[in-house]
Amino acid sequence: MSHPIDTSGGPEPMPAAPDNLAAFVTGLLAENLHPEPQAWLRFLQSGVDTLSDPHYQRFAINRAWRVIFAKLNQRERIDTIDVRYCLVDKEGSIQDWKKLFETGVLPFILEHQLPGSL
């Protein structure tokens, strides 16, 4: 007994879900035992995490962290220029941005427990 073989390739694969970069950042903070991993979200424009364009998400997330770093600089006179240079808006892939955030931005956030009471 033979069975017909489907050679049509089946249904079209679903497109990959867009990266939720806000969840990525919050997850990094939680994984690294930040005391308030979601506190930074109050600086993020609402709805960014639902946007399908990861490049806009990256821009908005960078903007939120720049505001946080500027507040730290104003209040504590801590130099934040090097960490702000790691918040690249346009150059490189999203994977590059994730790696740079993890290696260049996350340690500073954890060191200063940001955003804290800013």
JSON list of C-alpha atoms in Angstrom, two decimals:
[
{"chain": "A", "resi": 1, "resn": "MET", "atom": "CA", "xyz": [0.00, 0.00, 0.00]},
{"chain": "A", "resi": 2, "resn": "SER", "atom": "CA", "xyz": [1.42, 3.33, -0.98]},
{"chain": "A", "resi": 3, "resn": "HIS", "atom": "CA", "xyz": [0.62, 6.78, 0.31]},
{"chain": "A", "resi": 4, "resn": "PRO", "atom": "CA", "xyz": [0.59, 9.88, -1.82]},
{"chain": "A", "resi": 5, "resn": "ILE", "atom": "CA", "xyz": [3.62, 12.06, -1.29]},
{"chain": "A", "resi": 6, "resn": "ASP", "atom": "CA", "xyz": [3.05, 15.78, -0.91]},
{"chain": "A", "resi": 7, "resn": "THR", "atom": "CA", "xyz": [5.56, 17.51, -3.14]},
{"chain": "A", "resi": 8, "resn": "SER", "atom": "CA", "xyz": [4.07, 20.97, -2.80]},
{"chain": "A", "resi": 9, "resn": "GLY", "atom": "CA", "xyz": [6.35, 21.81, 0.10]},
{"chain": "A", "resi": 10, "resn": "GLY", "atom": "CA", "xyz": [3.46, 22.31, 2.51]},
{"chain": "A", "resi": 11, "resn": "PRO", "atom": "CA", "xyz": [2.28, 25.61, 3.89]},
{"chain": "A", "resi": 12, "resn": "GLU", "atom": "CA", "xyz": [4.48, 28.65, 3.72]},
{"chain": "A", "resi": 13, "resn": "PRO", "atom": "CA", "xyz": [6.58, 29.02, 6.86]},
{"chain": "A", "resi": 14, "resn": "MET", "atom": "CA", "xyz": [5.51, 31.75, 9.23]},
{"chain": "A", "resi": 15, "resn": "PRO", "atom": "CA", "xyz": [7.78, 34.79, 9.15]},
{"chain": "A", "resi": 16, "resn": "ALA", "atom": "CA", "xyz": [10.02, 35.04, 12.18]},
{"chain": "A", "resi": 17, "resn": "ALA", "atom": "CA", "xyz": [8.60, 37.11, 15.00]},
{"chain": "A", "resi": 18, "resn": "PRO", "atom": "CA", "xyz": [10.33, 40.47, 15.31]},
{"chain": "A", "resi": 19, "resn": "ASP", "atom": "CA", "xyz": [12.86, 40.89, 18.06]},
{"chain": "A", "resi": 20, "resn": "ASN", "atom": "CA", "xyz": [11.45, 42.44, 21.20]},
{"chain": "A", "resi": 21, "resn": "LEU", "atom": "CA", "xyz": [14.52, 44.41, 22.20]},
{"chain": "A", "resi": 22, "resn": "ALA", "atom": "CA", "xyz": [12.90, 45.81, 25.34]},
{"chain": "A", "resi": 23, "resn": "ALA", "atom": "CA", "xyz": [12.37, 42.24, 26.54]},
{"chain": "A", "resi": 24, "resn": "PHE", "atom": "CA", "xyz": [15.98, 41.47, 25.61]},
{"chain": "A", "resi": 25, "resn": "VAL", "atom": "CA", "xyz": [17.27, 44.35, 27.77]},
{"chain": "A", "resi": 26, "resn": "THR", "atom": "CA", "xyz": [14.95, 43.52, 30.67]},
{"chain": "A", "resi": 27, "resn": "GLY", "atom": "CA", "xyz": [15.98, 39.87, 30.44]},
{"chain": "A", "resi": 28, "resn": "LEU", "atom": "CA", "xyz": [19.67, 40.79, 30.54]},
{"chain": "A", "resi": 29, "resn": "LEU", "atom": "CA", "xyz": [19.09, 42.87, 33.64]},
{"chain": "A", "resi": 30, "resn": "ALA", "atom": "CA", "xyz": [17.16, 40.04, 35.32]},
{"chain": "A", "resi": 31, "resn": "GLU", "atom": "CA", "xyz": [19.77, 37.42, 34.38]},
{"chain": "A", "resi": 32, "resn": "ASN", "atom": "CA", "xyz": [22.44, 39.61, 35.94]},
{"chain": "A", "resi": 33, "resn": "LEU", "atom": "CA", "xyz": [20.46, 40.01, 39.18]},
{"chain": "A", "resi": 34, "resn": "HIS", "atom": "CA", "xyz": [19.56, 43.67, 38.77]},
{"chain": "A", "resi": 35, "resn": "PRO", "atom": "CA", "xyz": [17.26, 44.51, 41.72]},
{"chain": "A", "resi": 36, "resn": "GLU", "atom": "CA", "xyz": [14.64, 46.18, 39.47]},
{"chain": "A", "resi": 37, "resn": "PRO", "atom": "CA", "xyz": [15.03, 44.84, 35.92]},
{"chain": "A", "resi": 38, "resn": "GLN", "atom": "CA", "xyz": [11.86, 46.53, 34.67]},
{"chain": "A", "resi": 39, "resn": "ALA", "atom": "CA", "xyz": [12.41, 49.96, 36.24]},
{"chain": "A", "resi": 40, "resn": "TRP", "atom": "CA", "xyz": [14.07, 51.34, 33.10]},
{"chain": "A", "resi": 41, "resn": "LEU", "atom": "CA", "xyz": [10.86, 50.82, 31.12]},
{"chain": "A", "resi": 42, "resn": "ARG", "atom": "CA", "xyz": [9.36, 53.99, 32.62]},
{"chain": "A", "resi": 43, "resn": "PHE", "atom": "CA", "xyz": [11.85, 55.93, 30.45]},
{"chain": "A", "resi": 44, "resn": "LEU", "atom": "CA", "xyz": [10.85, 54.06, 27.27]},
{"chain": "A", "resi": 45, "resn": "GLN", "atom": "CA", "xyz": [8.21, 55.44, 24.94]},
{"chain": "A", "resi": 46, "resn": "SER", "atom": "CA", "xyz": [5.09, 53.29, 25.39]},
{"chain": "A", "resi": 47, "resn": "GLY", "atom": "CA", "xyz": [4.37, 50.75, 22.69]},
{"chain": "A", "resi": 48, "resn": "VAL", "atom": "CA", "xyz": [7.96, 50.43, 21.48]},
{"chain": "A", "resi": 49, "resn": "ASP", "atom": "CA", "xyz": [8.08, 46.77, 22.47]},
{"chain": "A", "resi": 50, "resn": "THR", "atom": "CA", "xyz": [5.18, 46.01, 20.11]},
{"chain": "A", "resi": 51, "resn": "LEU", "atom": "CA", "xyz": [6.72, 47.59, 17.02]},
{"chain": "A", "resi": 52, "resn": "SER", "atom": "CA", "xyz": [7.83, 45.28, 14.24]},
{"chain": "A", "resi": 53, "resn": "ASP", "atom": "CA", "xyz": [10.83, 47.41, 13.27]},
{"chain": "A", "resi": 54, "resn": "PRO", "atom": "CA", "xyz": [13.79, 46.41, 15.46]},
{"chain": "A", "resi": 55, "resn": "HIS", "atom": "CA", "xyz": [15.77, 49.41, 14.23]},
{"chain": "A", "resi": 56, "resn": "TYR", "atom": "CA", "xyz": [13.17, 51.80, 15.65]},
{"chain": "A", "resi": 57, "resn": "GLN", "atom": "CA", "xyz": [13.10, 49.76, 18.86]},
{"chain": "A", "resi": 58, "resn": "ARG", "atom": "CA", "xyz": [16.88, 50.10, 19.07]},
{"chain": "A", "resi": 59, "resn": "PHE", "atom": "CA", "xyz": [16.66, 53.87, 18.55]},
{"chain": "A", "resi": 60, "resn": "ALA", "atom": "CA", "xyz": [13.98, 54.29, 21.23]},
{"chain": "A", "resi": 61, "resn": "ILE", "atom": "CA", "xyz": [15.79, 52.06, 23.73]},
{"chain": "A", "resi": 62, "resn": "ASN", "atom": "CA", "xyz": [19.04, 53.94, 23.18]},
{"chain": "A", "resi": 63, "resn": "ARG", "atom": "CA", "xyz": [17.17, 57.20, 23.73]},
{"chain": "A", "resi": 64, "resn": "ALA", "atom": "CA", "xyz": [15.74, 55.93, 27.03]},
{"chain": "A", "resi": 65, "resn": "TRP", "atom": "CA", "xyz": [19.17, 54.91, 28.30]},
{"chain": "A", "resi": 66, "resn": "ARG", "atom": "CA", "xyz": [20.72, 58.20, 27.19]},
{"chain": "A", "resi": 67, "resn": "VAL", "atom": "CA", "xyz": [18.13, 60.03, 29.30]},
{"chain": "A", "resi": 68, "resn": "ILE", "atom": "CA", "xyz": [18.95, 57.79, 32.27]},
{"chain": "A", "resi": 69, "resn": "PHE", "atom": "CA", "xyz": [22.70, 58.33, 31.82]},
{"chain": "A", "resi": 70, "resn": "ALA", "atom": "CA", "xyz": [22.22, 62.10, 31.47]},
{"chain": "A", "resi": 71, "resn": "LYS", "atom": "CA", "xyz": [20.25, 62.17, 34.73]},
{"chain": "A", "resi": 72, "resn": "LEU", "atom": "CA", "xyz": [23.03, 60.23, 36.45]},
{"chain": "A", "resi": 73, "resn": "ASN", "atom": "CA", "xyz": [25.61, 62.63, 35.06]},
{"chain": "A", "resi": 74, "resn": "GLN", "atom": "CA", "xyz": [23.65, 65.65, 36.26]},
{"chain": "A", "resi": 75, "resn": "ARG", "atom": "CA", "xyz": [22.96, 64.29, 39.72]},
{"chain": "A", "resi": 76, "resn": "GLU", "atom": "CA", "xyz": [26.18, 62.46, 40.54]},
{"chain": "A", "resi": 77, "resn": "ARG", "atom": "CA", "xyz": [28.68, 64.11, 38.16]},
{"chain": "A", "resi": 78, "resn": "ILE", "atom": "CA", "xyz": [29.61, 60.65, 36.83]},
{"chain": "A", "resi": 79, "resn": "ASP", "atom": "CA", "xyz": [31.07, 60.70, 33.33]},
{"chain": "A", "resi": 80, "resn": "THR", "atom": "CA", "xyz": [28.80, 58.70, 31.02]},
{"chain": "A", "resi": 81, "resn": "ILE", "atom": "CA", "xyz": [30.25, 59.59, 27.63]},
{"chain": "A", "resi": 82, "resn": "ASP", "atom": "CA", "xyz": [31.99, 56.25, 27.04]},
{"chain": "A", "resi": 83, "resn": "VAL", "atom": "CA", "xyz": [28.89, 54.22, 27.82]},
{"chain": "A", "resi": 84, "resn": "ARG", "atom": "CA", "xyz": [26.74, 56.51, 25.67]},
{"chain": "A", "resi": 85, "resn": "TYR", "atom": "CA", "xyz": [29.11, 55.90, 22.74]},
{"chain": "A", "resi": 86, "resn": "CYS", "atom": "CA", "xyz": [28.10, 52.23, 22.97]},
{"chain": "A", "resi": 87, "resn": "LEU", "atom": "CA", "xyz": [24.48, 53.13, 22.20]},
{"chain": "A", "resi": 88, "resn": "VAL", "atom": "CA", "xyz": [24.77, 53.00, 18.42]},
{"chain": "A", "resi": 89, "resn": "ASP", "atom": "CA", "xyz": [21.57, 53.94, 16.59]},
{"chain": "A", "resi": 90, "resn": "LYS", "atom": "CA", "xyz": [22.21, 53.09, 12.95]},
{"chain": "A", "resi": 91, "resn": "GLU", "atom": "CA", "xyz": [25.47, 51.28, 12.31]},
{"chain": "A", "resi": 92, "resn": "GLY", "atom": "CA", "xyz": [25.70, 47.51, 12.55]},
{"chain": "A", "resi": 93, "resn": "SER", "atom": "CA", "xyz": [23.14, 44.77, 12.83]},
{"chain": "A", "resi": 94, "resn": "ILE", "atom": "CA", "xyz": [20.72, 44.18, 15.68]},
{"chain": "A", "resi": 95, "resn": "GLN", "atom": "CA", "xyz": [22.96, 41.29, 16.75]},
{"chain": "A", "resi": 96, "resn": "ASP", "atom": "CA", "xyz": [25.91, 43.70, 16.88]},
{"chain": "A", "resi": 97, "resn": "TRP", "atom": "CA", "xyz": [23.81, 46.10, 18.97]},
{"chain": "A", "resi": 98, "resn": "LYS", "atom": "CA", "xyz": [22.86, 43.33, 21.39]},
{"chain": "A", "resi": 99, "resn": "LYS", "atom": "CA", "xyz": [26.48, 42.30, 21.83]},
{"chain": "A", "resi": 100, "resn": "LEU", "atom": "CA", "xyz": [27.61, 45.91, 22.32]},
{"chain": "A", "resi": 101, "resn": "PHE", "atom": "CA", "xyz": [24.81, 46.55, 24.81]},
{"chain": "A", "resi": 102, "resn": "GLU", "atom": "CA", "xyz": [25.76, 43.45, 26.78]},
{"chain": "A", "resi": 103, "resn": "THR", "atom": "CA", "xyz": [29.49, 44.18, 26.84]},
{"chain": "A", "resi": 104, "resn": "GLY", "atom": "CA", "xyz": [29.60, 47.99, 26.83]},
{"chain": "A", "resi": 105, "resn": "VAL", "atom": "CA", "xyz": [26.40, 49.19, 28.50]},
{"chain": "A", "resi": 106, "resn": "LEU", "atom": "CA", "xyz": [25.19, 46.48, 30.86]},
{"chain": "A", "resi": 107, "resn": "PRO", "atom": "CA", "xyz": [28.25, 46.56, 33.18]},
{"chain": "A", "resi": 108, "resn": "PHE", "atom": "CA", "xyz": [27.76, 50.32, 33.72]},
{"chain": "A", "resi": 109, "resn": "ILE", "atom": "CA", "xyz": [24.04, 49.86, 34.42]},
{"chain": "A", "resi": 110, "resn": "LEU", "atom": "CA", "xyz": [24.77, 47.14, 36.95]},
{"chain": "A", "resi": 111, "resn": "GLU", "atom": "CA", "xyz": [27.61, 49.06, 38.60]},
{"chain": "A", "resi": 112, "resn": "HIS", "atom": "CA", "xyz": [25.35, 52.05, 39.23]},
{"chain": "A", "resi": 113, "resn": "GLN", "atom": "CA", "xyz": [22.11, 50.06, 39.70]},
{"chain": "A", "resi": 114, "resn": "LEU", "atom": "CA", "xyz": [20.36, 52.23, 37.12]},
{"chain": "A", "resi": 115, "resn": "PRO", "atom": "CA", "xyz": [17.89, 53.77, 36.88]},
{"chain": "A", "resi": 116, "resn": "GLY", "atom": "CA", "xyz": [17.45, 53.57, 40.64]},
{"chain": "A", "resi": 117, "resn": "SER", "atom": "CA", "xyz": [15.80, 56.70, 42.00]},
{"chain": "A", "resi": 118, "resn": "LEU", "atom": "CA", "xyz": [16.58, 58.89, 38.98]}
]
